[in-house]
Amino acid sequence: MSMVRANGLSVHVEQLSPPEPVAGTTSGRHDPAPTAVLIHGMATDTLASWYLTLAHPLVAAGFRVVMYDLRGHGHTDRPPEGYTLDDFIDDLAALLAALDVTGPVHLFGNSFGGTIAFGYAARHPERVAAIAAVESSPPTALWFERVAQQLDNAATYLPRAHALAEIEAERGERASRRARMAREVLAATSLVRDLPASRLPAEERIVAVGCPVLWVYGGDSAVVELAPEVRRLLPQARIVTVPGQRHSILVDQPGVVGDIVLSWLRQDCDVHPGRADATGLSGRDGRDTWSTPAASTDPHRSGGLLMDPATSGQAIIISTGRCGSTLLSDLIAEQIDTLSVQEFFMAVVAPTDAEDVLSGAAYWSRLSSPRPELATLFRIGLAPVEVCYPEDGRWARNLAELPRILATTLPKISSDPDHLYDTLAELVPGFPAQPVAWHHQMFLDLLTSLTARRRWVERSGGSSHVAPYLLKNYPTAKIVYLTRDWADTAHSMSRHPSFQLLQLSMESLGRYGLDPFQLAAGQPVPEELAPYLPGRLTAQTLRERARDVERYLGLCAFLASEAEQAIADARPQELLTMTYEDLVDDPLTQLGRLGRFLDFDDWEKWAQRVVGAVEARPRGHGPAALADRRVVPGRAGRQM
């Protein structure tokens, strides 16, 4: 997540860049990537509407993409006053200056975002290469009358006690969430008063805008009534109406809007996508009426949601746990192009659910729910050392309700994990309905893009347990298989509360066919299992079980056999095997192997830079052998 100072505000900005220069003109010259600035709508919108729709296809077409939250919206500052059209135009001008964008830009606006784009073009026509607006209008008196009425209606209705419940019942949870956003913006700012009072550009300045212009309307939207006025003011404009669509066409039919936009860029703007095939967008049918594309089986296209097809690199570290994998994750985090994702798969994967189809909202509900095992450990005062949620965080006083991705995954990525969580809460519910395994990959790709990395490497302690799931569902991922002497591993596991619970679950499944942390409400359990149920388990009971290290030797054998059988069955395309003992005996060589395998451009320098974090430890299962790692002094292990 990036914050940029512009026009006195801290502005939330996300930028995406094409991987290499693309042909920018019909002459075939390789010019710097053109810049596309994506501007969202008013009150109910944020940059998320662009991120999950056209941002990635535009990157694939060769654009540097800039998205930002408007003042008062999303994560940008929310001053109490200053919400005229001029204020929004001033913000855009200051942001482009802060980002050192000097050439003419392509402006894309959704709803009132198109009005801001056109207001900027009327003031700075030489700075604008083209404008594409969805369900919008230039800044005219007729349009502002409509906007004023809509704002007034919202300000009157949304504060009512049952307004949000009514919206959710009629239009769903996403609409209710956006209505809540609007209510907060309208209550905290002078937007309702300021925007209708805006100074509008003279009509002749609108008419003088001579760049290519595209307007996209939904056939069932009231805004399409403004198309004749747009045609009168801008005879050069291409106006496309999509039958059967409403004001939310951008998020409802991103594939259709994307097809229209890319065709317009080719035909009217002389922009020829350098990687057109990567967008997955179909061509026009030769008319200004468009049909909805057929459903796709691609997880990055399903349901019309467009995202970059699979991040350029992905890798998974598989291990029993307690064998140095956390050390590897922390060292990988020091490589600038790589997102090191920790404790994700073990927190979210259920081995039998890979093909279950969930909506984006249902998937987010899973990610944002507490993990029962972890909640139990918090209750009995045995929080694992891997939990690194900040002491001043939103859930710090109620860790039993801590969302599972906030325990380790997000705090290891960001110094402000709650902020990152809020961004994901806006984006992830917009994922299409698709199999859970596809959701996991889309989520990791989203994190990688948000942090401006080229690849992700996931590592979860005990991931050998879900190795069959991971190897089946992510066949193109590079696999690192890390092992350690079983006696040392077992002794370390016996002192770690997460593995104490994992062993308890595995033993209960073997004996009774029941996992005490996955029971249905009211489900009967054998009497001897009752003391280990989440509501009755105590720290003393768990410690007493841990005295029998043989239990953990059995767990090691079970986890190792699962991983090795899965590797033998799947035969991953790229596999690197490592041992903890080799890592501590010859760390520079082993880190070099790892860096080359993961395609680090600077693998040799990276290995030399981080090798000091690896300390040789005495073998055997005494206390000294349990300190598996140390972190480089002065580094927090976070990546944002």
PDB file of C-alpha atoms in Angstrom, residues 236-499:
ATOM      1  CA  GLN A 236     -16.110  13.210 -31.909  1.00  0.00           C
ATOM      2  CA  ALA A 237     -17.069  11.000 -28.939  1.00  0.00           C
ATOM      3  CA  ARG A 238     -17.683   7.306 -29.361  1.00  0.00           C
ATOM      4  CA  ILE A 239     -20.800   6.433 -27.342  1.00  0.00           C
ATOM      5  CA  VAL A 240     -21.527   2.776 -26.578  1.00  0.00           C
ATOM      6  CA  THR A 241     -24.710   1.558 -24.874  1.00  0.00           C
ATOM      7  CA  VAL A 242     -24.809  -1.955 -23.424  1.00  0.00           C
ATOM      8  CA  PRO A 243     -28.373  -3.323 -23.301  1.00  0.00           C
ATOM      9  CA  GLY A 244     -29.731  -4.656 -20.041  1.00  0.00           C
ATOM     10  CA  GLN A 245     -27.069  -3.051 -17.844  1.00  0.00           C
ATOM     11  CA  ARG A 246     -27.428  -0.534 -15.023  1.00  0.00           C
ATOM     12  CA  HIS A 247     -25.200   2.106 -13.442  1.00  0.00           C
ATOM     13  CA  SER A 248     -22.940  -0.599 -11.960  1.00  0.00           C
ATOM     14  CA  ILE A 249     -21.908  -1.951 -15.376  1.00  0.00           C
ATOM     15  CA  LEU A 250     -18.185  -1.581 -14.636  1.00  0.00           C
ATOM     16  CA  VAL A 251     -18.258  -4.103 -11.777  1.00  0.00           C
ATOM     17  CA  ASP A 252     -21.139  -6.168 -13.181  1.00  0.00           C
ATOM     18  CA  GLN A 253     -19.690  -6.663 -16.675  1.00  0.00           C
ATOM     19  CA  PRO A 254     -15.957  -5.844 -16.595  1.00  0.00           C
ATOM     20  CA  GLY A 255     -15.268  -8.161 -19.536  1.00  0.00           C
ATOM     21  CA  VAL A 256     -17.719  -6.300 -21.749  1.00  0.00           C
ATOM     22  CA  VAL A 257     -16.416  -2.884 -20.682  1.00  0.00           C
ATOM     23  CA  GLY A 258     -12.848  -4.112 -21.159  1.00  0.00           C
ATOM     24  CA  ASP A 259     -13.569  -5.260 -24.698  1.00  0.00           C
ATOM     25  CA  ILE A 260     -15.062  -1.888 -25.531  1.00  0.00           C
ATOM     26  CA  VAL A 261     -12.163   0.042 -24.014  1.00  0.00           C
ATOM     27  CA  LEU A 262      -9.385  -1.960 -25.714  1.00  0.00           C
ATOM     28  CA  SER A 263     -11.106  -1.772 -29.077  1.00  0.00           C
ATOM     29  CA  TRP A 264     -11.468   1.998 -28.679  1.00  0.00           C
ATOM     30  CA  LEU A 265      -7.786   2.326 -27.700  1.00  0.00           C
ATOM     31  CA  ARG A 266      -6.778   0.508 -30.896  1.00  0.00           C
ATOM     32  CA  GLN A 267      -9.176   2.257 -33.258  1.00  0.00           C
ATOM     33  CA  ASP A 268      -9.407   5.808 -31.911  1.00  0.00           C
ATOM     34  CA  CYS A 269      -6.254   6.301 -29.854  1.00  0.00           C
ATOM     35  CA  ASP A 270      -3.631   4.504 -31.951  1.00  0.00           C
ATOM     36  CA  VAL A 271      -2.617   2.421 -28.935  1.00  0.00           C
ATOM     37  CA  HIS A 272      -1.799  -1.152 -29.868  1.00  0.00           C
ATOM     38  CA  PRO A 273      -1.601  -3.569 -26.932  1.00  0.00           C
ATOM     39  CA  GLY A 274       1.778  -5.216 -26.673  1.00  0.00           C
ATOM     40  CA  ARG A 275       0.336  -8.328 -25.024  1.00  0.00           C
ATOM     41  CA  ALA A 276      -3.254  -8.342 -26.195  1.00  0.00           C
ATOM     42  CA  ASP A 277      -3.649 -12.080 -25.820  1.00  0.00           C
ATOM     43  CA  ALA A 278      -2.832 -11.872 -22.124  1.00  0.00           C
ATOM     44  CA  THR A 279      -6.001  -9.946 -21.363  1.00  0.00           C
ATOM     45  CA  GLY A 280      -8.300 -12.694 -22.467  1.00  0.00           C
ATOM     46  CA  LEU A 281     -10.607 -10.072 -23.999  1.00  0.00           C
ATOM     47  CA  SER A 282     -12.635 -10.832 -27.078  1.00  0.00           C
ATOM     48  CA  GLY A 283     -12.944  -8.533 -30.061  1.00  0.00           C
ATOM     49  CA  ARG A 284     -15.844  -6.299 -31.038  1.00  0.00           C
ATOM     50  CA  ASP A 285     -18.755  -7.515 -33.083  1.00  0.00           C
ATOM     51  CA  GLY A 286     -18.531  -4.431 -35.312  1.00  0.00           C
ATOM     52  CA  ARG A 287     -21.412  -2.534 -33.710  1.00  0.00           C
ATOM     53  CA  ASP A 288     -21.883  -0.209 -30.750  1.00  0.00           C
ATOM     54  CA  THR A 289     -23.961  -2.860 -28.953  1.00  0.00           C
ATOM     55  CA  TRP A 290     -22.226  -5.587 -26.985  1.00  0.00           C
ATOM     56  CA  SER A 291     -23.186  -9.003 -25.699  1.00  0.00           C
ATOM     57  CA  THR A 292     -22.029 -10.574 -22.438  1.00  0.00           C
ATOM     58  CA  PRO A 293     -19.156 -13.062 -22.936  1.00  0.00           C
ATOM     59  CA  ALA A 294     -19.650 -16.701 -22.051  1.00  0.00           C
ATOM     60  CA  ALA A 295     -18.542 -17.898 -18.631  1.00  0.00           C
ATOM     61  CA  SER A 296     -14.886 -18.850 -18.343  1.00  0.00           C
ATOM     62  CA  THR A 297     -13.123 -21.588 -16.454  1.00  0.00           C
ATOM     63  CA  ASP A 298     -10.027 -19.460 -15.854  1.00  0.00           C
ATOM     64  CA  PRO A 299      -9.780 -18.434 -12.191  1.00  0.00           C
ATOM     65  CA  HIS A 300      -8.633 -14.963 -13.270  1.00  0.00           C
ATOM     66  CA  ARG A 301     -11.582 -14.505 -15.638  1.00  0.00           C
ATOM     67  CA  SER A 302     -14.397 -16.401 -13.928  1.00  0.00           C
ATOM     68  CA  GLY A 303     -17.569 -14.415 -13.456  1.00  0.00           C
ATOM     69  CA  GLY A 304     -16.233 -11.577 -15.585  1.00  0.00           C
ATOM     70  CA  LEU A 305     -13.616 -10.527 -13.029  1.00  0.00           C
ATOM     71  CA  LEU A 306     -10.391  -9.632 -14.785  1.00  0.00           C
ATOM     72  CA  MET A 307      -7.014 -10.001 -13.141  1.00  0.00           C
ATOM     73  CA  ASP A 308      -3.497 -10.545 -14.379  1.00  0.00           C
ATOM     74  CA  PRO A 309      -3.136 -14.223 -15.251  1.00  0.00           C
ATOM     75  CA  ALA A 310      -1.058 -15.751 -12.451  1.00  0.00           C
ATOM     76  CA  THR A 311       1.694 -13.665 -10.959  1.00  0.00           C
ATOM     77  CA  SER A 312       5.001 -14.179 -12.748  1.00  0.00           C
ATOM     78  CA  GLY A 313       6.361 -16.497 -10.049  1.00  0.00           C
ATOM     79  CA  GLN A 314       4.929 -18.679  -7.316  1.00  0.00           C
ATOM     80  CA  ALA A 315       6.553 -21.135  -4.965  1.00  0.00           C
ATOM     81  CA  ILE A 316       5.522 -23.175  -1.931  1.00  0.00           C
ATOM     82  CA  ILE A 317       7.777 -24.369   0.889  1.00  0.00           C
ATOM     83  CA  ILE A 318       6.595 -27.723   2.230  1.00  0.00           C
ATOM     84  CA  SER A 319       7.864 -28.992   5.578  1.00  0.00           C
ATOM     85  CA  THR A 320       6.819 -30.773   8.743  1.00  0.00           C
ATOM     86  CA  GLY A 321       7.491 -27.572  10.668  1.00  0.00           C
ATOM     87  CA  ARG A 322      10.135 -26.902  13.355  1.00  0.00           C
ATOM     88  CA  CYS A 323      12.831 -27.445  10.749  1.00  0.00           C
ATOM     89  CA  GLY A 324      13.975 -23.946   9.806  1.00  0.00           C
ATOM     90  CA  SER A 325      11.176 -22.997   7.432  1.00  0.00           C
ATOM     91  CA  THR A 326      10.368 -19.786   9.333  1.00  0.00           C
ATOM     92  CA  LEU A 327      14.012 -18.785   8.976  1.00  0.00           C
ATOM     93  CA  LEU A 328      13.790 -19.315   5.212  1.00  0.00           C
ATOM     94  CA  SER A 329      10.623 -17.190   5.038  1.00  0.00           C
ATOM     95  CA  ASP A 330      12.249 -14.323   6.905  1.00  0.00           C
ATOM     96  CA  LEU A 331      15.302 -14.442   4.636  1.00  0.00           C
ATOM     97  CA  ILE A 332      13.173 -14.610   1.484  1.00  0.00           C
ATOM     98  CA  ALA A 333      11.359 -11.498   2.716  1.00  0.00           C
ATOM     99  CA  GLU A 334      14.658  -9.630   2.302  1.00  0.00           C
ATOM    100  CA  GLN A 335      14.553 -10.128  -1.491  1.00  0.00           C
ATOM    101  CA  ILE A 336      13.011  -6.975  -2.938  1.00  0.00           C
ATOM    102  CA  ASP A 337      10.960  -8.588  -5.727  1.00  0.00           C
ATOM    103  CA  THR A 338       9.508 -11.393  -3.614  1.00  0.00           C
ATOM    104  CA  LEU A 339       6.511 -11.474  -1.306  1.00  0.00           C
ATOM    105  CA  SER A 340       7.165 -13.926   1.514  1.00  0.00           C
ATOM    106  CA  VAL A 341       3.776 -15.184   2.678  1.00  0.00           C
ATOM    107  CA  GLN A 342       3.804 -16.895   6.050  1.00  0.00           C
ATOM    108  CA  GLU A 343       1.287 -19.263   7.677  1.00  0.00           C
ATOM    109  CA  PHE A 344      -1.383 -18.756   5.004  1.00  0.00           C
ATOM    110  CA  PHE A 345      -2.238 -22.197   3.667  1.00  0.00           C
ATOM    111  CA  MET A 346      -2.312 -23.923   7.058  1.00  0.00           C
ATOM    112  CA  ALA A 347      -4.600 -21.151   8.324  1.00  0.00           C
ATOM    113  CA  VAL A 348      -7.136 -21.378   5.494  1.00  0.00           C
ATOM    114  CA  VAL A 349      -6.929 -24.757   3.758  1.00  0.00           C
ATOM    115  CA  ALA A 350      -9.389 -27.540   4.478  1.00  0.00           C
ATOM    116  CA  PRO A 351      -8.039 -30.570   2.565  1.00  0.00           C
ATOM    117  CA  THR A 352     -11.467 -31.588   1.241  1.00  0.00           C
ATOM    118  CA  ASP A 353     -12.723 -28.218   0.043  1.00  0.00           C
ATOM    119  CA  ALA A 354     -10.558 -27.483  -3.015  1.00  0.00           C
ATOM    120  CA  GLU A 355     -13.407 -27.853  -5.493  1.00  0.00           C
ATOM    121  CA  ASP A 356     -16.119 -26.262  -3.351  1.00  0.00           C
ATOM    122  CA  VAL A 357     -17.395 -23.126  -5.079  1.00  0.00           C
ATOM    123  CA  LEU A 358     -17.618 -20.013  -2.911  1.00  0.00           C
ATOM    124  CA  SER A 359     -18.594 -16.457  -3.702  1.00  0.00           C
ATOM    125  CA  GLY A 360     -16.042 -13.735  -3.046  1.00  0.00           C
ATOM    126  CA  ALA A 361     -18.030 -12.638   0.012  1.00  0.00           C
ATOM    127  CA  ALA A 362     -18.116 -16.186   1.413  1.00  0.00           C
ATOM    128  CA  TYR A 363     -14.394 -16.577   0.821  1.00  0.00           C
ATOM    129  CA  TRP A 364     -13.675 -13.330   2.645  1.00  0.00           C
ATOM    130  CA  SER A 365     -15.872 -14.543   5.498  1.00  0.00           C
ATOM    131  CA  ARG A 366     -13.498 -17.505   5.858  1.00  0.00           C
ATOM    132  CA  LEU A 367     -10.332 -15.383   5.736  1.00  0.00           C
ATOM    133  CA  SER A 368     -11.709 -12.895   8.249  1.00  0.00           C
ATOM    134  CA  SER A 369     -12.949 -15.498  10.735  1.00  0.00           C
ATOM    135  CA  PRO A 370     -10.936 -16.576  13.790  1.00  0.00           C
ATOM    136  CA  ARG A 371      -9.117 -19.900  13.617  1.00  0.00           C
ATOM    137  CA  PRO A 372     -10.537 -22.205  16.336  1.00  0.00           C
ATOM    138  CA  GLU A 373      -7.173 -23.729  17.257  1.00  0.00           C
ATOM    139  CA  LEU A 374      -5.555 -20.334  17.656  1.00  0.00           C
ATOM    140  CA  ALA A 375      -8.508 -18.956  19.611  1.00  0.00           C
ATOM    141  CA  THR A 376      -8.098 -21.867  22.049  1.00  0.00           C
ATOM    142  CA  LEU A 377      -4.390 -21.132  22.515  1.00  0.00           C
ATOM    143  CA  PHE A 378      -5.156 -17.453  23.168  1.00  0.00           C
ATOM    144  CA  ARG A 379      -7.785 -18.469  25.732  1.00  0.00           C
ATOM    145  CA  ILE A 380      -5.387 -20.675  27.703  1.00  0.00           C
ATOM    146  CA  GLY A 381      -2.474 -18.234  27.454  1.00  0.00           C
ATOM    147  CA  LEU A 382      -0.259 -20.159  25.028  1.00  0.00           C
ATOM    148  CA  ALA A 383      -0.058 -17.864  22.017  1.00  0.00           C
ATOM    149  CA  PRO A 384       2.542 -19.230  19.544  1.00  0.00           C
ATOM    150  CA  VAL A 385       5.646 -17.115  18.941  1.00  0.00           C
ATOM    151  CA  GLU A 386       4.735 -16.868  15.245  1.00  0.00           C
ATOM    152  CA  VAL A 387       1.737 -14.699  16.109  1.00  0.00           C
ATOM    153  CA  CYS A 388       2.989 -11.165  15.567  1.00  0.00           C
ATOM    154  CA  TYR A 389      -0.183  -9.074  15.596  1.00  0.00           C
ATOM    155  CA  PRO A 390       0.680  -5.649  17.062  1.00  0.00           C
ATOM    156  CA  GLU A 391      -0.143  -4.881  20.676  1.00  0.00           C
ATOM    157  CA  ASP A 392      -1.992  -1.714  19.657  1.00  0.00           C
ATOM    158  CA  GLY A 393      -3.987  -3.399  16.889  1.00  0.00           C
ATOM    159  CA  ARG A 394      -7.768  -3.354  16.558  1.00  0.00           C
ATOM    160  CA  TRP A 395      -8.182  -6.893  17.940  1.00  0.00           C
ATOM    161  CA  ALA A 396      -5.379  -6.710  20.519  1.00  0.00           C
ATOM    162  CA  ARG A 397      -7.805  -6.847  23.437  1.00  0.00           C
ATOM    163  CA  ASN A 398      -9.878  -9.640  21.935  1.00  0.00           C
ATOM    164  CA  LEU A 399      -7.408 -12.013  20.318  1.00  0.00           C
ATOM    165  CA  ALA A 400      -9.860 -14.917  20.438  1.00  0.00           C
ATOM    166  CA  GLU A 401     -11.749 -13.101  17.650  1.00  0.00           C
ATOM    167  CA  LEU A 402      -8.623 -12.230  15.668  1.00  0.00           C
ATOM    168  CA  PRO A 403      -9.165 -12.889  11.924  1.00  0.00           C
ATOM    169  CA  ARG A 404      -6.951 -15.788  10.892  1.00  0.00           C
ATOM    170  CA  ILE A 405      -5.014 -13.818   8.278  1.00  0.00           C
ATOM    171  CA  LEU A 406      -4.103 -11.208  10.904  1.00  0.00           C
ATOM    172  CA  ALA A 407      -2.318 -13.623  13.215  1.00  0.00           C
ATOM    173  CA  THR A 408       0.847 -13.939  11.131  1.00  0.00           C
ATOM    174  CA  THR A 409       0.238 -13.537   7.387  1.00  0.00           C
ATOM    175  CA  LEU A 410      -0.553  -9.810   7.186  1.00  0.00           C
ATOM    176  CA  PRO A 411       1.661  -8.626  10.085  1.00  0.00           C
ATOM    177  CA  LYS A 412       4.629 -10.256   8.349  1.00  0.00           C
ATOM    178  CA  ILE A 413       3.838  -8.245   5.218  1.00  0.00           C
ATOM    179  CA  SER A 414       2.862  -4.852   6.601  1.00  0.00           C
ATOM    180  CA  SER A 415       3.739  -2.715   9.609  1.00  0.00           C
ATOM    181  CA  ASP A 416       0.061  -1.676   9.607  1.00  0.00           C
ATOM    182  CA  PRO A 417      -1.737  -5.008   9.144  1.00  0.00           C
ATOM    183  CA  ASP A 418      -5.162  -3.588  10.061  1.00  0.00           C
ATOM    184  CA  HIS A 419      -4.845  -1.098   7.221  1.00  0.00           C
ATOM    185  CA  LEU A 420      -3.932  -3.836   4.758  1.00  0.00           C
ATOM    186  CA  TYR A 421      -6.801  -5.942   6.112  1.00  0.00           C
ATOM    187  CA  ASP A 422      -9.246  -3.084   5.402  1.00  0.00           C
ATOM    188  CA  THR A 423      -7.982  -2.814   1.825  1.00  0.00           C
ATOM    189  CA  LEU A 424      -8.471  -6.549   1.320  1.00  0.00           C
ATOM    190  CA  ALA A 425     -11.948  -6.278   2.843  1.00  0.00           C
ATOM    191  CA  GLU A 426     -12.851  -3.961  -0.016  1.00  0.00           C
ATOM    192  CA  LEU A 427     -11.303  -6.107  -2.745  1.00  0.00           C
ATOM    193  CA  VAL A 428     -11.741  -9.779  -1.882  1.00  0.00           C
ATOM    194  CA  PRO A 429     -15.559  -9.851  -1.679  1.00  0.00           C
ATOM    195  CA  GLY A 430     -15.475  -8.817  -5.340  1.00  0.00           C
ATOM    196  CA  PHE A 431     -13.814 -12.098  -6.326  1.00  0.00           C
ATOM    197  CA  PRO A 432     -16.061 -14.221  -8.561  1.00  0.00           C
ATOM    198  CA  ALA A 433     -17.784 -17.411  -7.468  1.00  0.00           C
ATOM    199  CA  GLN A 434     -15.146 -20.078  -8.056  1.00  0.00           C
ATOM    200  CA  PRO A 435     -13.463 -23.111  -6.439  1.00  0.00           C
ATOM    201  CA  VAL A 436     -11.746 -22.380  -3.138  1.00  0.00           C
ATOM    202  CA  ALA A 437      -8.314 -23.332  -4.474  1.00  0.00           C
ATOM    203  CA  TRP A 438      -8.690 -20.683  -7.184  1.00  0.00           C
ATOM    204  CA  HIS A 439      -9.630 -18.134  -4.518  1.00  0.00           C
ATOM    205  CA  HIS A 440      -6.412 -18.891  -2.640  1.00  0.00           C
ATOM    206  CA  GLN A 441      -4.277 -18.246  -5.712  1.00  0.00           C
ATOM    207  CA  MET A 442      -6.187 -15.084  -6.610  1.00  0.00           C
ATOM    208  CA  PHE A 443      -5.714 -13.841  -3.048  1.00  0.00           C
ATOM    209  CA  LEU A 444      -1.962 -14.456  -3.115  1.00  0.00           C
ATOM    210  CA  ASP A 445      -1.680 -12.818  -6.535  1.00  0.00           C
ATOM    211  CA  LEU A 446      -3.621  -9.830  -5.185  1.00  0.00           C
ATOM    212  CA  LEU A 447      -1.259  -9.480  -2.219  1.00  0.00           C
ATOM    213  CA  THR A 448       1.696  -9.686  -4.581  1.00  0.00           C
ATOM    214  CA  SER A 449       0.285  -6.954  -6.781  1.00  0.00           C
ATOM    215  CA  LEU A 450      -0.638  -4.696  -3.845  1.00  0.00           C
ATOM    216  CA  THR A 451       2.934  -4.925  -2.567  1.00  0.00           C
ATOM    217  CA  ALA A 452       4.431  -4.402  -6.042  1.00  0.00           C
ATOM    218  CA  ARG A 453       6.294  -7.716  -6.043  1.00  0.00           C
ATOM    219  CA  ARG A 454       7.001 -10.101  -8.918  1.00  0.00           C
ATOM    220  CA  ARG A 455       6.417 -13.402  -7.152  1.00  0.00           C
ATOM    221  CA  TRP A 456       5.057 -14.975  -3.990  1.00  0.00           C
ATOM    222  CA  VAL A 457       6.588 -17.717  -1.860  1.00  0.00           C
ATOM    223  CA  GLU A 458       4.247 -19.289   0.704  1.00  0.00           C
ATOM    224  CA  ARG A 459       5.440 -21.131   3.811  1.00  0.00           C
ATOM    225  CA  SER A 460       3.332 -22.660   6.586  1.00  0.00           C
ATOM    226  CA  GLY A 461       4.618 -24.702   9.492  1.00  0.00           C
ATOM    227  CA  GLY A 462       3.319 -28.261   9.183  1.00  0.00           C
ATOM    228  CA  SER A 463       2.362 -27.833   5.535  1.00  0.00           C
ATOM    229  CA  SER A 464       3.356 -31.451   4.869  1.00  0.00           C
ATOM    230  CA  HIS A 465      -0.118 -32.229   6.203  1.00  0.00           C
ATOM    231  CA  VAL A 466      -1.750 -30.449   3.235  1.00  0.00           C
ATOM    232  CA  ALA A 467       0.930 -31.331   0.675  1.00  0.00           C
ATOM    233  CA  PRO A 468      -1.477 -33.451  -1.431  1.00  0.00           C
ATOM    234  CA  TYR A 469      -3.857 -30.479  -1.642  1.00  0.00           C
ATOM    235  CA  LEU A 470      -1.096 -28.008  -2.542  1.00  0.00           C
ATOM    236  CA  LEU A 471       0.583 -30.160  -5.182  1.00  0.00           C
ATOM    237  CA  LYS A 472      -2.709 -31.041  -6.855  1.00  0.00           C
ATOM    238  CA  ASN A 473      -4.109 -27.529  -6.992  1.00  0.00           C
ATOM    239  CA  TYR A 474      -0.937 -25.548  -7.775  1.00  0.00           C
ATOM    240  CA  PRO A 475       0.861 -27.768 -10.297  1.00  0.00           C
ATOM    241  CA  THR A 476       2.978 -24.953 -11.780  1.00  0.00           C
ATOM    242  CA  ALA A 477       4.332 -23.703  -8.449  1.00  0.00           C
ATOM    243  CA  LYS A 478       7.972 -24.307  -7.620  1.00  0.00           C
ATOM    244  CA  ILE A 479       8.209 -26.649  -4.636  1.00  0.00           C
ATOM    245  CA  VAL A 480      10.846 -26.420  -1.910  1.00  0.00           C
ATOM    246  CA  TYR A 481      10.807 -29.503   0.333  1.00  0.00           C
ATOM    247  CA  LEU A 482      12.624 -28.880   3.630  1.00  0.00           C
ATOM    248  CA  THR A 483      13.364 -31.617   6.162  1.00  0.00           C
ATOM    249  CA  ARG A 484      15.185 -32.041   9.445  1.00  0.00           C
ATOM    250  CA  ASP A 485      16.307 -34.909  11.675  1.00  0.00           C
ATOM    251  CA  TRP A 486      13.127 -36.404  13.158  1.00  0.00           C
ATOM    252  CA  ALA A 487      14.396 -36.583  16.731  1.00  0.00           C
ATOM    253  CA  ASP A 488      15.299 -32.886  16.772  1.00  0.00           C
ATOM    254  CA  THR A 489      12.057 -31.968  15.028  1.00  0.00           C
ATOM    255  CA  ALA A 490       9.924 -34.017  17.412  1.00  0.00           C
ATOM    256  CA  HIS A 491      11.557 -32.502  20.481  1.00  0.00           C
ATOM    257  CA  SER A 492      10.984 -28.997  19.116  1.00  0.00           C
ATOM    258  CA  MET A 493       7.360 -29.801  18.256  1.00  0.00           C
ATOM    259  CA  SER A 494       6.702 -31.052  21.768  1.00  0.00           C
ATOM    260  CA  ARG A 495       7.464 -27.557  23.102  1.00  0.00           C
ATOM    261  CA  HIS A 496       5.416 -25.636  20.555  1.00  0.00           C
ATOM    262  CA  PRO A 497       1.706 -25.116  21.328  1.00  0.00           C
ATOM    263  CA  SER A 498       0.560 -25.101  17.689  1.00  0.00           C
ATOM    264  CA  PHE A 499       2.146 -28.492  17.104  1.00  0.00           C
TER     265      PHE A 499
END
